[in-house]
Amino acid sequence: PSLLSPTDGKYQALLDGRLLVHEVKAADSYATYRCRVLHTLTSTTAASNTARIIVHDPRERQAPRMVTKSATVKLSDSKPLVLPCVANAHPPPKYRWWQERGGEKIPIITSSTGVVGSGRTSEMGGTRTWGNGGVMLLDPNTHASSDDTTKLVCEASNEAGRATMEIRVERAVPVIAHLTPRVVVVDAGGVGVLRCQVPGPHPHSISWYKDGHVITPAGRIGITEGGSVLEVRGVGRADAGMYQCFVRGDEDTIQDAAE
């Protein structure tokens, strides 16, 4: 087995675990593929079962048929967003992207350095494409659209026909967490209370850890107010340590700590 290179243009690994194989040839059907994942906290690894690519050699023209589906995705401020647009067709399709604004489709012209071209083009900075234009990357640091929601349209076409898919890109609201108080001093037998404050209306979940181990409410330990308040009753020496609250939003996870 060999490790695939995501930078040679042939393979592209997406953040959601999908692998794109561009410019598929008959020889690709002889290989087997598997993924390996790494747990970032425990450093343990696990491998998937193997998969193969079945390559057909059509003798007739085939109009594009979308493999990827229309969807709504979130663009965070911390990582680029990869938008795959993949269609099956013979001969292989060409891809074009538009931004839809006010019912008008504005072409997005991209290069390795961002938006280029003349005439009426979408002012979307920080865009790049791969795989004959079928995969778009949006860089949140240079993406110029100020709208909370951007509607993109991808078209795959060849001489036999065309097909389209739509992607709604929504700006993800970053999650912020504040754990108070920073240092808790409690007399033996007293009650220690920590509060994990999460400003904003966005949905989230909260989990608590002590010295890296998850806290389960039981006995002297209580977690209330939707998970935002941790209460330790009958405090003893064993309760001293580092406490963390982890807040998970739609797109990211943030943590804060106290003692």
Coordinates of C-alpha atoms in Angstrom, one line a residue:
P1 CA 0.0 0.0 0.0
S2 CA 1.1 3.6 -0.7
L3 CA -0.1 6.9 0.7
L4 CA -1.9 9.0 -1.9
S5 CA -0.6 12.5 -2.5
P6 CA -3.4 15.2 -2.4
T7 CA -1.2 17.7 -4.2
D8 CA -0.4 15.9 -7.5
G9 CA -3.8 16.8 -9.1
K10 CA -5.0 13.2 -9.4
Y11 CA -6.4 12.8 -5.9
Q12 CA -8.2 15.2 -3.7
A13 CA -9.2 14.4 -0.1
L14 CA -12.2 16.5 1.2
L15 CA -12.6 17.5 4.9
D16 CA -15.8 15.3 5.1
G17 CA -13.8 12.2 4.3
R18 CA -14.6 11.8 0.6
L19 CA -11.8 11.1 -1.9
L20 CA -12.0 12.6 -5.4
V21 CA -10.1 10.8 -8.2
H22 CA -9.7 13.1 -11.2
E23 CA -9.1 12.0 -14.8
V24 CA -10.1 8.4 -14.2
K25 CA -8.4 5.8 -16.4
A26 CA -8.9 2.1 -16.9
A27 CA -5.8 1.4 -14.8
D28 CA -7.5 3.0 -11.8
S29 CA -9.8 0.0 -11.6
Y30 CA -6.9 -2.3 -10.6
A31 CA -6.2 -0.4 -7.4
T32 CA -7.9 -0.7 -4.0
Y33 CA -8.5 2.3 -1.7
R34 CA -9.0 2.6 2.0
C35 CA -8.9 5.5 4.4
R36 CA -7.2 5.8 7.8
V37 CA -8.4 8.1 10.6
L38 CA -6.5 9.5 13.5
H39 CA -8.1 10.4 16.8
T40 CA -6.7 13.8 17.7
L41 CA -7.1 13.3 21.5
T42 CA -6.0 9.7 22.0
S43 CA -3.7 9.3 18.9
T44 CA -5.3 6.0 18.1
T45 CA -5.9 5.1 14.4
A46 CA -8.5 3.0 12.6
A47 CA -8.6 1.8 8.9
S48 CA -11.7 1.4 6.8
N49 CA -12.6 -1.6 4.5
T50 CA -11.2 -1.5 1.0
A51 CA -13.1 -0.1 -2.1
R52 CA -12.5 -0.2 -5.8
I53 CA -13.4 2.0 -8.8
I54 CA -15.3 0.3 -11.6
V55 CA -14.5 2.0 -14.9
H56 CA -17.0 1.8 -17.8
D57 CA -16.0 2.4 -21.4
P58 CA -19.2 3.8 -23.0
R59 CA -19.4 3.7 -26.8
E60 CA -22.3 6.2 -27.1
R61 CA -22.5 9.8 -26.0
Q62 CA -24.0 10.3 -22.6
A63 CA -25.3 13.6 -21.3
P64 CA -24.0 14.7 -17.9
R65 CA -25.7 13.2 -14.8
M66 CA -24.8 14.8 -11.5
V67 CA -23.2 12.7 -8.8
T68 CA -23.0 15.4 -6.2
K69 CA -26.3 16.8 -5.1
S70 CA -27.6 20.3 -4.4
A71 CA -27.0 21.2 -0.7
T72 CA -26.6 24.0 1.9
V73 CA -23.2 24.3 3.4
K74 CA -21.5 26.5 6.1
L75 CA -18.5 28.6 5.5
S76 CA -16.5 29.2 8.7
D77 CA -13.9 31.8 9.4
S78 CA -11.2 29.2 10.3
K79 CA -10.9 26.9 7.3
P80 CA -11.4 26.8 3.5
L81 CA -14.5 25.3 2.0
V82 CA -14.2 22.8 -0.8
L83 CA -17.3 22.5 -3.0
P84 CA -17.2 19.4 -5.3
C85 CA -19.3 19.4 -8.5
V86 CA -19.0 16.0 -10.1
A87 CA -21.0 14.5 -13.1
N88 CA -20.8 11.3 -15.1
A89 CA -20.8 11.9 -18.8
H90 CA -19.2 10.8 -22.1
P91 CA -17.2 12.6 -23.4
P92 CA -16.1 14.0 -20.0
P93 CA -17.9 17.2 -19.2
K94 CA -16.7 20.8 -18.8
Y95 CA -17.7 22.7 -15.7
R96 CA -18.7 26.3 -15.2
W97 CA -19.7 28.1 -12.0
W98 CA -22.1 31.1 -11.4
Q99 CA -23.2 33.1 -8.5
E100 CA -26.9 33.8 -8.5
R101 CA -27.8 37.3 -7.4
G102 CA -31.2 38.9 -7.7
G103 CA -32.4 36.2 -10.2
E104 CA -29.3 36.8 -12.4
K105 CA -26.5 34.3 -12.9
I106 CA -23.1 36.0 -12.9
P107 CA -20.2 33.9 -14.2
I108 CA -17.4 33.1 -11.7
I109 CA -14.0 33.2 -13.5
T110 CA -11.3 31.6 -11.4
S111 CA -7.6 31.0 -11.5
S112 CA -4.9 29.8 -9.1
T113 CA -4.7 33.3 -7.7
G114 CA -8.4 34.1 -7.5
V115 CA -11.0 35.8 -9.7
V116 CA -9.8 36.9 -13.2
G117 CA -11.4 37.8 -16.5
S118 CA -13.2 40.8 -18.0
G119 CA -16.8 41.8 -18.4
R120 CA -19.5 40.9 -15.9
T121 CA -18.0 38.5 -13.4
S122 CA -18.9 37.7 -9.8
E123 CA -16.8 39.6 -7.2
M124 CA -16.0 36.5 -5.3
G125 CA -12.4 36.7 -4.2
G126 CA -10.5 33.7 -2.9
T127 CA -11.9 31.1 -5.3
R128 CA -9.9 28.3 -7.0
T129 CA -11.0 25.3 -9.1
W130 CA -9.6 21.9 -9.7
G131 CA -10.5 18.9 -11.8
N132 CA -11.4 20.7 -15.0
G133 CA -13.2 23.3 -12.9
G134 CA -15.5 20.8 -11.1
V135 CA -14.1 21.5 -7.6
M136 CA -14.2 25.0 -6.2
L137 CA -12.4 26.2 -3.1
L138 CA -13.6 29.2 -1.1
D139 CA -11.0 30.8 1.2
P140 CA -12.8 32.6 4.1
N141 CA -9.8 35.0 4.5
T142 CA -10.3 36.4 1.0
H143 CA -13.9 35.5 0.1
A144 CA -15.2 38.9 -0.8
S145 CA -19.0 38.3 -0.6
S146 CA -20.5 40.2 2.3
D147 CA -23.8 38.4 2.1
D148 CA -24.8 36.0 4.9
T149 CA -26.0 33.6 2.2
T150 CA -24.5 33.1 -1.3
K151 CA -26.1 30.9 -3.9
L152 CA -23.8 29.2 -6.4
V153 CA -24.7 27.2 -9.5
C154 CA -22.4 24.6 -11.1
E155 CA -23.1 23.4 -14.7
A156 CA -21.6 20.3 -16.3
S157 CA -21.9 20.2 -20.1
N158 CA -20.8 18.2 -23.1
E159 CA -22.0 17.9 -26.7
A160 CA -24.8 15.5 -25.5
G161 CA -26.4 17.8 -22.9
R162 CA -26.0 19.6 -19.6
A163 CA -26.9 19.3 -15.9
T164 CA -26.8 21.7 -13.0
M165 CA -26.6 21.7 -9.2
E166 CA -27.1 24.5 -6.7
I167 CA -25.1 25.2 -3.5
R168 CA -26.2 27.6 -0.8
V169 CA -23.2 28.9 1.1
E170 CA -24.1 30.3 4.6
R171 CA -21.7 32.2 6.8
A172 CA -21.2 30.1 10.0
V173 CA -21.3 32.1 13.2
P174 CA -18.1 31.3 15.2
V175 CA -18.7 29.8 18.6
I176 CA -17.3 31.7 21.7
A177 CA -17.0 30.2 25.2
H178 CA -16.2 31.9 28.5
L179 CA -15.7 29.8 31.6
T180 CA -16.2 31.7 34.9
P181 CA -14.7 32.0 37.4
R182 CA -11.2 31.3 36.2
V183 CA -10.1 30.1 39.6
V184 CA -12.5 28.6 42.2
V185 CA -11.5 28.6 45.8
V186 CA -13.9 26.4 48.0
D187 CA -13.7 25.3 51.6
A188 CA -13.7 21.6 52.2
G189 CA -17.3 20.3 52.1
G190 CA -18.5 23.4 50.2
V191 CA -20.0 23.8 46.8
G192 CA -18.0 24.7 43.7
V193 CA -19.9 26.2 40.7
L194 CA -18.5 26.8 37.2
R195 CA -20.5 28.5 34.4
C196 CA -19.7 28.1 30.7
Q197 CA -21.1 31.1 28.9
V198 CA -21.8 30.9 25.2
P199 CA -22.9 34.3 23.7
G200 CA -25.2 34.3 20.7
P201 CA -28.3 32.4 19.5
H202 CA -26.6 29.7 17.5
P203 CA -27.3 26.1 18.5
H204 CA -24.6 24.3 20.4
S205 CA -23.9 21.5 22.9
I206 CA -21.6 21.6 25.9
S207 CA -19.6 18.9 27.5
W208 CA -17.4 19.0 30.6
Y209 CA -14.0 17.5 31.4
K210 CA -11.8 17.3 34.5
D211 CA -8.0 16.7 33.9
G212 CA -8.9 15.5 30.4
H213 CA -11.6 13.0 31.4
V214 CA -15.3 13.5 30.6
I215 CA -17.5 14.5 33.6
T216 CA -20.8 12.5 34.0
P217 CA -23.4 14.1 36.3
A218 CA -24.0 11.7 39.2
G219 CA -24.0 11.9 43.0
R220 CA -22.2 15.1 44.1
I221 CA -21.8 16.3 40.5
G222 CA -24.6 18.2 38.8
I223 CA -24.8 19.7 35.3
T224 CA -27.8 22.1 34.8
E225 CA -29.1 24.9 32.7
G226 CA -28.7 23.1 29.4
G227 CA -25.2 22.0 30.3
S228 CA -23.8 25.4 30.9
V229 CA -23.5 25.1 34.7
L230 CA -21.3 22.5 36.6
E231 CA -21.9 22.1 40.3
V232 CA -19.6 20.1 42.6
R233 CA -21.1 19.5 46.1
G234 CA -19.1 18.4 49.1
V235 CA -15.8 19.5 47.7
G236 CA -12.7 17.5 48.7
R237 CA -9.1 17.4 47.7
A238 CA -9.8 14.9 44.9
D239 CA -11.9 17.6 43.2
A240 CA -8.9 19.9 42.7
G241 CA -7.7 20.1 39.1
M242 CA -8.2 21.6 35.6
Y243 CA -11.8 21.9 34.4
Q244 CA -12.8 22.5 30.8
C245 CA -16.0 23.1 28.9
F246 CA -16.1 22.1 25.3
V247 CA -18.7 23.9 23.1
R248 CA -19.6 22.3 19.8
G249 CA -21.4 24.4 17.2
D250 CA -22.5 23.5 13.6
E251 CA -19.0 23.8 12.2
D252 CA -16.4 24.1 15.0
T253 CA -15.6 23.3 18.6
I254 CA -14.1 25.7 21.2
Q255 CA -13.0 25.2 24.8
D256 CA -12.2 27.2 27.9
A257 CA -10.5 26.1 31.1
A258 CA -10.5 27.0 34.8
E259 CA -9.1 25.6 38.1

